[in-house]
Coordinates of C-alpha atoms in Angstrom, one line a residue:
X1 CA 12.3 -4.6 14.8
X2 CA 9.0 -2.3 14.8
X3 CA 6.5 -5.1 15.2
X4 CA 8.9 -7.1 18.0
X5 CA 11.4 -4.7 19.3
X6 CA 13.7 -7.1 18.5
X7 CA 16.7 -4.9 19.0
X8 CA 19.4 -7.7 18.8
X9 CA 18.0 -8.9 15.7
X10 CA 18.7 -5.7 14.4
X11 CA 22.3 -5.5 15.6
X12 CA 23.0 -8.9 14.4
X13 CA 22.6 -8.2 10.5
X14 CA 23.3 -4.4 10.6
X15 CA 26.5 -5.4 8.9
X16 CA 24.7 -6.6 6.2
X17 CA 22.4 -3.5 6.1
X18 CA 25.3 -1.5 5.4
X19 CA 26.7 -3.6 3.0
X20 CA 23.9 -4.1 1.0
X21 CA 22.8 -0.4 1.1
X22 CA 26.7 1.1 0.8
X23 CA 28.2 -1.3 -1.3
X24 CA 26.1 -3.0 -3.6
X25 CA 23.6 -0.9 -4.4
X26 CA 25.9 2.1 -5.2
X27 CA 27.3 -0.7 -7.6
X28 CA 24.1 -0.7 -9.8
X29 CA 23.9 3.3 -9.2
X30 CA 24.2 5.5 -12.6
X31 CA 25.4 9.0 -12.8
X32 CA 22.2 10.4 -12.2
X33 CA 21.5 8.4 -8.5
X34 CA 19.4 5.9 -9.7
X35 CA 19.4 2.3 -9.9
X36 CA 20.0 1.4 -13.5
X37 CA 19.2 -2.6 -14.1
X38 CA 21.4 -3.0 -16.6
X39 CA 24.5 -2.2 -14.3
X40 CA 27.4 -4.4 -12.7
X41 CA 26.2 -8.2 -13.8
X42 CA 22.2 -7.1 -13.4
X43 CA 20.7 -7.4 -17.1
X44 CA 19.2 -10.8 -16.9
X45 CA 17.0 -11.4 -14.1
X46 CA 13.9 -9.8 -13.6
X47 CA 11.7 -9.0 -10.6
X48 CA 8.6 -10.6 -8.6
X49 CA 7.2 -11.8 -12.0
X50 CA 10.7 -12.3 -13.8
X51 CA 9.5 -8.8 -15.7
X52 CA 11.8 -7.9 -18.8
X53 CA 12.3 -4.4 -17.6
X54 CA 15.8 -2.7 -18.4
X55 CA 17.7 1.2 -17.2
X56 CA 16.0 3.0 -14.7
X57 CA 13.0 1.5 -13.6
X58 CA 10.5 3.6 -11.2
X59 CA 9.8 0.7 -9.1
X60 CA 13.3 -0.7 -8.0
X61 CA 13.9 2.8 -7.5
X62 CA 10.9 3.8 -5.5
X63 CA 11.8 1.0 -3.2
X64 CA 15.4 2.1 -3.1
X65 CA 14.0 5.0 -1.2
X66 CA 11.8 2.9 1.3
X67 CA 14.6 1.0 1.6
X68 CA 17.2 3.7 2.8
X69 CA 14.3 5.5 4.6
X70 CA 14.0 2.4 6.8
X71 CA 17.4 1.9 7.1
X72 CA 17.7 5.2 8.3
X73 CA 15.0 5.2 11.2
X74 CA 16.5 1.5 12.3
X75 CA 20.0 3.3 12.2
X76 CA 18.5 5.9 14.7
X77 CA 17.1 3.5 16.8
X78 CA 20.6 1.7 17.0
X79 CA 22.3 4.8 17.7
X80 CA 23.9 4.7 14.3
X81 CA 23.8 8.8 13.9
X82 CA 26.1 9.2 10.7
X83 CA 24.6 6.2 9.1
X84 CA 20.9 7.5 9.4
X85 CA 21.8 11.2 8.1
X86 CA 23.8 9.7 5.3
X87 CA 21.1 7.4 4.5
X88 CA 18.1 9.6 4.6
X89 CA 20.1 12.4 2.5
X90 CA 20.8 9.7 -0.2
X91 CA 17.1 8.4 0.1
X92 CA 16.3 12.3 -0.8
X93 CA 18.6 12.6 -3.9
X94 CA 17.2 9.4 -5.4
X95 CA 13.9 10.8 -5.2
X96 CA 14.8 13.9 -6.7
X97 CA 16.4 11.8 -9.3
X98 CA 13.3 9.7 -9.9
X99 CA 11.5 13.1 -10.0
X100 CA 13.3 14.7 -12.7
X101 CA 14.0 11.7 -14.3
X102 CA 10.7 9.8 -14.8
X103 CA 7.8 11.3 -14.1
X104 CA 5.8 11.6 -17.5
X105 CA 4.2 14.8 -17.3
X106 CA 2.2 14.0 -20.5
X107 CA 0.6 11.0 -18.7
X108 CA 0.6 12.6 -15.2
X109 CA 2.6 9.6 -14.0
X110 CA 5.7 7.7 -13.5
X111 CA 7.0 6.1 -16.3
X112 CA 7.6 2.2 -15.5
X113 CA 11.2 2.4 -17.2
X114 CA 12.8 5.5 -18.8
X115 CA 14.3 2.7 -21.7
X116 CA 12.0 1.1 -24.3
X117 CA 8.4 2.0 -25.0
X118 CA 6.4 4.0 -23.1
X119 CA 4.3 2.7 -20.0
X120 CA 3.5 3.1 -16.9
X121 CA 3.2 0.5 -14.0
X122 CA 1.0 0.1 -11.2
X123 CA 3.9 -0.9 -8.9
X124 CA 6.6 2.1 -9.5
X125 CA 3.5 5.1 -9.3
X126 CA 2.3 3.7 -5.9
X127 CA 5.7 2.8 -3.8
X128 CA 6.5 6.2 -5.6
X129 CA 3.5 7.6 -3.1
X130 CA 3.9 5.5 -0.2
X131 CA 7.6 5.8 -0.2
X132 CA 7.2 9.6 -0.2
X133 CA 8.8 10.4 -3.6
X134 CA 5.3 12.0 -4.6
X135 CA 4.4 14.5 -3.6
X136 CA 0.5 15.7 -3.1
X137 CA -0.1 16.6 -6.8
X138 CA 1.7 14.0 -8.7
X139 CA 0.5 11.6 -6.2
X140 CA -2.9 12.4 -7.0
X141 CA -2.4 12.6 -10.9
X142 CA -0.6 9.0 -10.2
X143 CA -3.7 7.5 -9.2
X144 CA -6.0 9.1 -11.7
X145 CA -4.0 7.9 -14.5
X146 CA -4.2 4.6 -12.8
X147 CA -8.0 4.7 -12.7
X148 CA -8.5 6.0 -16.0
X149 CA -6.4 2.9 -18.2
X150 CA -5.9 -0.3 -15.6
X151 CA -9.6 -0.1 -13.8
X152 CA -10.8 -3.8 -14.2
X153 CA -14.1 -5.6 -12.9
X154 CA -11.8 -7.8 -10.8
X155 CA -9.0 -5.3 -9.8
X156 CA -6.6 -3.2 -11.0
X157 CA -3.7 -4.3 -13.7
X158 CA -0.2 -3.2 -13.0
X159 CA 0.4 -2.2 -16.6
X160 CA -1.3 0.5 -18.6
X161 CA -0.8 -1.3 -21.9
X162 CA 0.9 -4.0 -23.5
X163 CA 4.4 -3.3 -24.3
X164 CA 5.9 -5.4 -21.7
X165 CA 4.2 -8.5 -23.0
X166 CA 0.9 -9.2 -24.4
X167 CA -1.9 -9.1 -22.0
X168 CA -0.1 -7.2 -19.1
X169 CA -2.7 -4.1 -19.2
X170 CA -5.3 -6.7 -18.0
X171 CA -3.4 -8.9 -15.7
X172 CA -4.2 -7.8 -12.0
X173 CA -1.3 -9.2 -8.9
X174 CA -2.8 -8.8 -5.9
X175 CA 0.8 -8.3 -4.8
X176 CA 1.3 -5.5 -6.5
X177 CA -2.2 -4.1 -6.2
X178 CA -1.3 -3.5 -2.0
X179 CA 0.7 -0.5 -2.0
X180 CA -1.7 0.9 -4.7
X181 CA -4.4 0.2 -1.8
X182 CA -2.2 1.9 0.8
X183 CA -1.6 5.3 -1.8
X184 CA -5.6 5.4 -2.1
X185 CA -6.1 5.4 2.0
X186 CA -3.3 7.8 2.8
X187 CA -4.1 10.4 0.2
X188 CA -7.7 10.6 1.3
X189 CA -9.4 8.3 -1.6
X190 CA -10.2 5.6 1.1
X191 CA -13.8 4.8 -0.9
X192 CA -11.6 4.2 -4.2
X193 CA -9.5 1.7 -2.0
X194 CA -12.4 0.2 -0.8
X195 CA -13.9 -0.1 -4.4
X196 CA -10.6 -1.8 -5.1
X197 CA -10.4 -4.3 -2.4
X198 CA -14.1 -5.1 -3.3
X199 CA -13.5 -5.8 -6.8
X200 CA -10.6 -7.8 -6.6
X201 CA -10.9 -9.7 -3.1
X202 CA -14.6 -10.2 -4.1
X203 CA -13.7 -11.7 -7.7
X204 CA -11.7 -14.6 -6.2
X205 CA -14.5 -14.9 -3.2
X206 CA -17.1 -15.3 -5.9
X207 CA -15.2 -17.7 -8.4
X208 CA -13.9 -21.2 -8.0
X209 CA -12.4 -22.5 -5.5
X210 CA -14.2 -19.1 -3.5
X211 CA -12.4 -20.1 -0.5
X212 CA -8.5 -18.7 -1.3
X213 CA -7.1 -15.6 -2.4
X214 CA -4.9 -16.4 -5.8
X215 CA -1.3 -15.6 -6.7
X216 CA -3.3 -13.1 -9.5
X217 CA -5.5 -13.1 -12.0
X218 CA -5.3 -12.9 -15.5
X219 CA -7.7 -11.2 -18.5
X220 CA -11.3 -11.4 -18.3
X221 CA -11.0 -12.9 -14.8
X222 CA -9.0 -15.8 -15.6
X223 CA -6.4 -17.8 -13.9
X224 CA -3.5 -16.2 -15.8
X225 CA -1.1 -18.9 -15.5
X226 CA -4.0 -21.1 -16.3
X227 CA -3.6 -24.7 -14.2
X228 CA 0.6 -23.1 -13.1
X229 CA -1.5 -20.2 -11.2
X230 CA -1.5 -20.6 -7.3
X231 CA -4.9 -20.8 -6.3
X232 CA -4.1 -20.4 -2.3
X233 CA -1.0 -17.5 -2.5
X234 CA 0.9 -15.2 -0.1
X235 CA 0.6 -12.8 -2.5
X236 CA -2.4 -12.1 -1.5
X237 CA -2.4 -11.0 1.3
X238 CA -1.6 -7.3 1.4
X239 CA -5.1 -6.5 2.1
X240 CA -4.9 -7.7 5.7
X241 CA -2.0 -4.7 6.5
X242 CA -3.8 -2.4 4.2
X243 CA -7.3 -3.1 6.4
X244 CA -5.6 -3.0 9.6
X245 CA -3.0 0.3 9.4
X246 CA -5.2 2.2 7.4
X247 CA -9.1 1.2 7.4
X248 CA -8.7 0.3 11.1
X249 CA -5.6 2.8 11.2
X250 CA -3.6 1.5 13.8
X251 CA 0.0 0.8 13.5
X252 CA 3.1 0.9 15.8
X253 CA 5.6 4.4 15.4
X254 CA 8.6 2.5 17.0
X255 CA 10.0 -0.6 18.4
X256 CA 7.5 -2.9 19.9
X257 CA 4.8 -0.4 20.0
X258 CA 6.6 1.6 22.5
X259 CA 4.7 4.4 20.5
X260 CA 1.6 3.9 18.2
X261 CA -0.7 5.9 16.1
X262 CA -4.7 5.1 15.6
X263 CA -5.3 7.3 12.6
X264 CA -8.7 5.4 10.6
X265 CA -9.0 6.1 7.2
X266 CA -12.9 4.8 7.1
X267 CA -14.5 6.5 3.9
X268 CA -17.8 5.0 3.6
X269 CA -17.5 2.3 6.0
X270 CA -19.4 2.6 8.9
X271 CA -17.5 0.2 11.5
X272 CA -14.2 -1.5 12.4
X273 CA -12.4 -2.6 15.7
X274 CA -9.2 -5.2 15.8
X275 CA -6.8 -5.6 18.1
X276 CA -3.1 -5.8 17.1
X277 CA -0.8 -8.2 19.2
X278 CA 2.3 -6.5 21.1
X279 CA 5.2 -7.0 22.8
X280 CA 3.0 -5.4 25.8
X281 CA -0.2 -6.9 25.3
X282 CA -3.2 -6.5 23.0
X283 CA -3.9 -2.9 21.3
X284 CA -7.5 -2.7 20.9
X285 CA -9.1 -0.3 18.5
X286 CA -13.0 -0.2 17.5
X287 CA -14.5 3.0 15.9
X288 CA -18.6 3.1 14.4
X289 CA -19.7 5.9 12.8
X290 CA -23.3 6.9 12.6
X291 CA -25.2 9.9 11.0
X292 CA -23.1 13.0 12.5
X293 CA -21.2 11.0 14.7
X294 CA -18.0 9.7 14.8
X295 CA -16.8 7.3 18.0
X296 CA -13.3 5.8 19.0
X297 CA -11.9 3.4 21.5
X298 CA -8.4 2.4 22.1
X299 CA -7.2 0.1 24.4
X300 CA -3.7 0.6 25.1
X301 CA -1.6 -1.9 27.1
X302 CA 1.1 -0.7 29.7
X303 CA 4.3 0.7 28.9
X304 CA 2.9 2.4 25.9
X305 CA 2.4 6.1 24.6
X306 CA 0.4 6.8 21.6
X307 CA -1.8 9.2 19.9
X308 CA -5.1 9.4 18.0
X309 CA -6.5 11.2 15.0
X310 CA -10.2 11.8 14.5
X311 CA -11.3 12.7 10.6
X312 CA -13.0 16.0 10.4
X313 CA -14.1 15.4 6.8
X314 CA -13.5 18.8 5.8
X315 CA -16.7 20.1 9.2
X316 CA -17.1 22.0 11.6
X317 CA -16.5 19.1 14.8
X318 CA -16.5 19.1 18.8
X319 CA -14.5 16.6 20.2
X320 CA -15.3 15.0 23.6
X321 CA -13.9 12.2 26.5
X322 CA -15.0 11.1 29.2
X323 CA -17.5 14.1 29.3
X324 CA -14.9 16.7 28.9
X325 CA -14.7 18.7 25.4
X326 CA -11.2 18.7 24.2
X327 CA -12.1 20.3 20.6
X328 CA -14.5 23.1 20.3
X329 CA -15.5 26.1 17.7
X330 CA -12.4 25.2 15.7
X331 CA -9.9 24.8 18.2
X332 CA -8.4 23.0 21.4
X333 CA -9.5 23.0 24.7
X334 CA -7.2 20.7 26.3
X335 CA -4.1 20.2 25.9
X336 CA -2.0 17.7 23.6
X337 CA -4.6 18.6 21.1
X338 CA -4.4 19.8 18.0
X339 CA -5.6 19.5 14.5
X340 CA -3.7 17.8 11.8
X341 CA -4.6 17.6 7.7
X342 CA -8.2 16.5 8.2
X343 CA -7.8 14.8 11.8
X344 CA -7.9 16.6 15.1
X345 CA -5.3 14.8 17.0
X346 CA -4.7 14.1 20.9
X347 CA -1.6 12.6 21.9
X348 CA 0.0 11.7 25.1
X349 CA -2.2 8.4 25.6
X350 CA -1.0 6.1 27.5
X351 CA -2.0 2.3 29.5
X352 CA -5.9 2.1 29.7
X353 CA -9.2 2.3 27.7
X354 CA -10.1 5.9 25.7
X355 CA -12.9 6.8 24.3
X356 CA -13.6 10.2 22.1
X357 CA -16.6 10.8 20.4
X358 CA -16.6 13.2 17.5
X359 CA -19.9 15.0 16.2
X360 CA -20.3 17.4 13.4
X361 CA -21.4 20.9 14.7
X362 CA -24.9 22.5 13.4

């Protein structure tokens, strides 16, 4: 529905949406709010790697929270009032709940289950951050824990130690590794993301067949299902989104790119453009940076509104288009401007090419 603005889509398994969301998963619900595998028939299977993980279990419940946060917005869209507000205000309780009820403050991180020995996962501490259950400070303790026990040469593993089974702490899944990528960008660590695309995208580019990206790779750099491991796997390819919303940083805000958002995230990285397909026509977004100088062009197809953020970098800036300064001496001078955690923002952009150059004031 956000990529298309397939609308009827939507309406045709909404049903299901609310079954899923208001009858099953309240099913495998504990007294606390949380998911509990364990619960209603749910003790033997695992996950995306048939993972022996038992009780409340960051990850399933960190997407719990995506999941009833999307829900909620696609309610919204549909009309669906009552639905949306009870969904969002449940999506808030269960991160409360995963709040109070595993975050390790000894560790500075989500525990990966609250049952068994302790650990904590790569996959639960970063949909815990890009779902929103984070906040700024355990986000940020999150990912240094993270770089502190599961930094590899060729990635990041998406255990801290072994007590799942032996050799997890050094088994990286690129699957797992792209909201991690995603928490890096959005909390203003894009050069740590980068370092982490470069290590494990550029381990399987230099290694045989150097061609594919693999379904993941095991200790020392091995294939860690040795000749079982897919050597060619959709797993991989997380780093495409991650590259485009957040390096890039364009990404639609609702339906069919009625509404988008060009926010880069560019670190150290000196240049990118793409152009994302819509509903409307291509969205075309290049931005180069050089010395003091930061430059941005959108092109926005018809029938679209959308906004753009330029990254300050903690400096003094001026902001012009089209010859006309519409950020100076630390604030707006035009309006729809404004600034924004780091970005100054203009909004209100619609069909047509615009440019804005950002420089760094003496």
């Amino acid at each position: 529905m956000l990529y298309t603005g397939d609308r009827d889509y939507a309406v045709r398994y909404y049903p299901q949406l609310v079954k899923v969301l208001d009858t099953w998963y309240p099913s495998v619900t504990d007294d606390a709010g949380l998911l509990n595998k364990g619960l209603n028939g749910t003790a033997g299977y695992g996950d995306y790697a048939f993972l022996g993980r038992t009780g409340r279990v960051t990850y399933y419940n960190a997407n719990y929270v995506q999941a009833l946060s999307d829900a909620a917005r696609i309610a919204a869209h549909l009309g669906r009032a009552g639905d949306a507000q009870r969904w969002q205000e449940r999506a808030e309780k269960v991160a409360q709940a995963i709040n109070t009820h595993l975050w390790d403050e000894s560790a500075g991180a989500y525990l990966d289950s609250a049952t068994g020995p302790v650990r904590h996962a790569q996959d639960g501490n970063a949909i815990a951050i890009t779902s929103g259950v984070a906040g700024s400070e355990r986000a940020a303790a999150a990912l240094a824990h993270l770089d502190k026990t599961t930094k590899r040469r060729y990635g990041n593993a998406f255990m801290d130690n072994d007590t799942l089974f032996g050799g997890a702490s050094q088994r990286v899944y690129a699957f797992t590794s792209y909201p991690e990528l995603v928490a890096r960008f959005e909390t203003g660590l894009a050069d740590s993301a980068i370092d982490q695309i470069k290590r494990t995208y550029g381990w399987m580019d230099s290694h045989d067949p150097g061609i594919t990206q693999w379904e993941g790779i095991g200790p020392d750099g091995s294939l860690y299902e040795d000749a079982y491991t897919s050597m060619a796997h959709g797993w991989s390819t997380g780093v495409l989104p991650a590259l485009t919303h957040q390096l890039l940083g364009a990404k639609p805000t609702s339906p069919g790119y009625a509404t988008w958002d060009v926010r880069p995230h560019p670190g150290s990285v000196n240049w990118a453009q793409g152009e994302l397909p819509t509903p409307m026509g291509p969205l075309g977004v290049e931005w180069t940076r050089k010395d003091t100088t930061f430059t941005l062009t959108v092109r926005a197809p018809r029938g679209t509104l959308g906004s753009v953020a330029l990254p300050m970098d903690g400096h003094r800036v001026t902001v012009h288009s089209g010859g006309r300064a519409l950020w100076k001496n630390g604030r707006a001078t035009a309006s729809g401007v404004r600034p924004e955690a780091g970005y100054v923002t203009v909004s209100g952009l619609g069909q047509g090419t615009h440019r804005f150059t950002l420089a760094r004031e003496s």
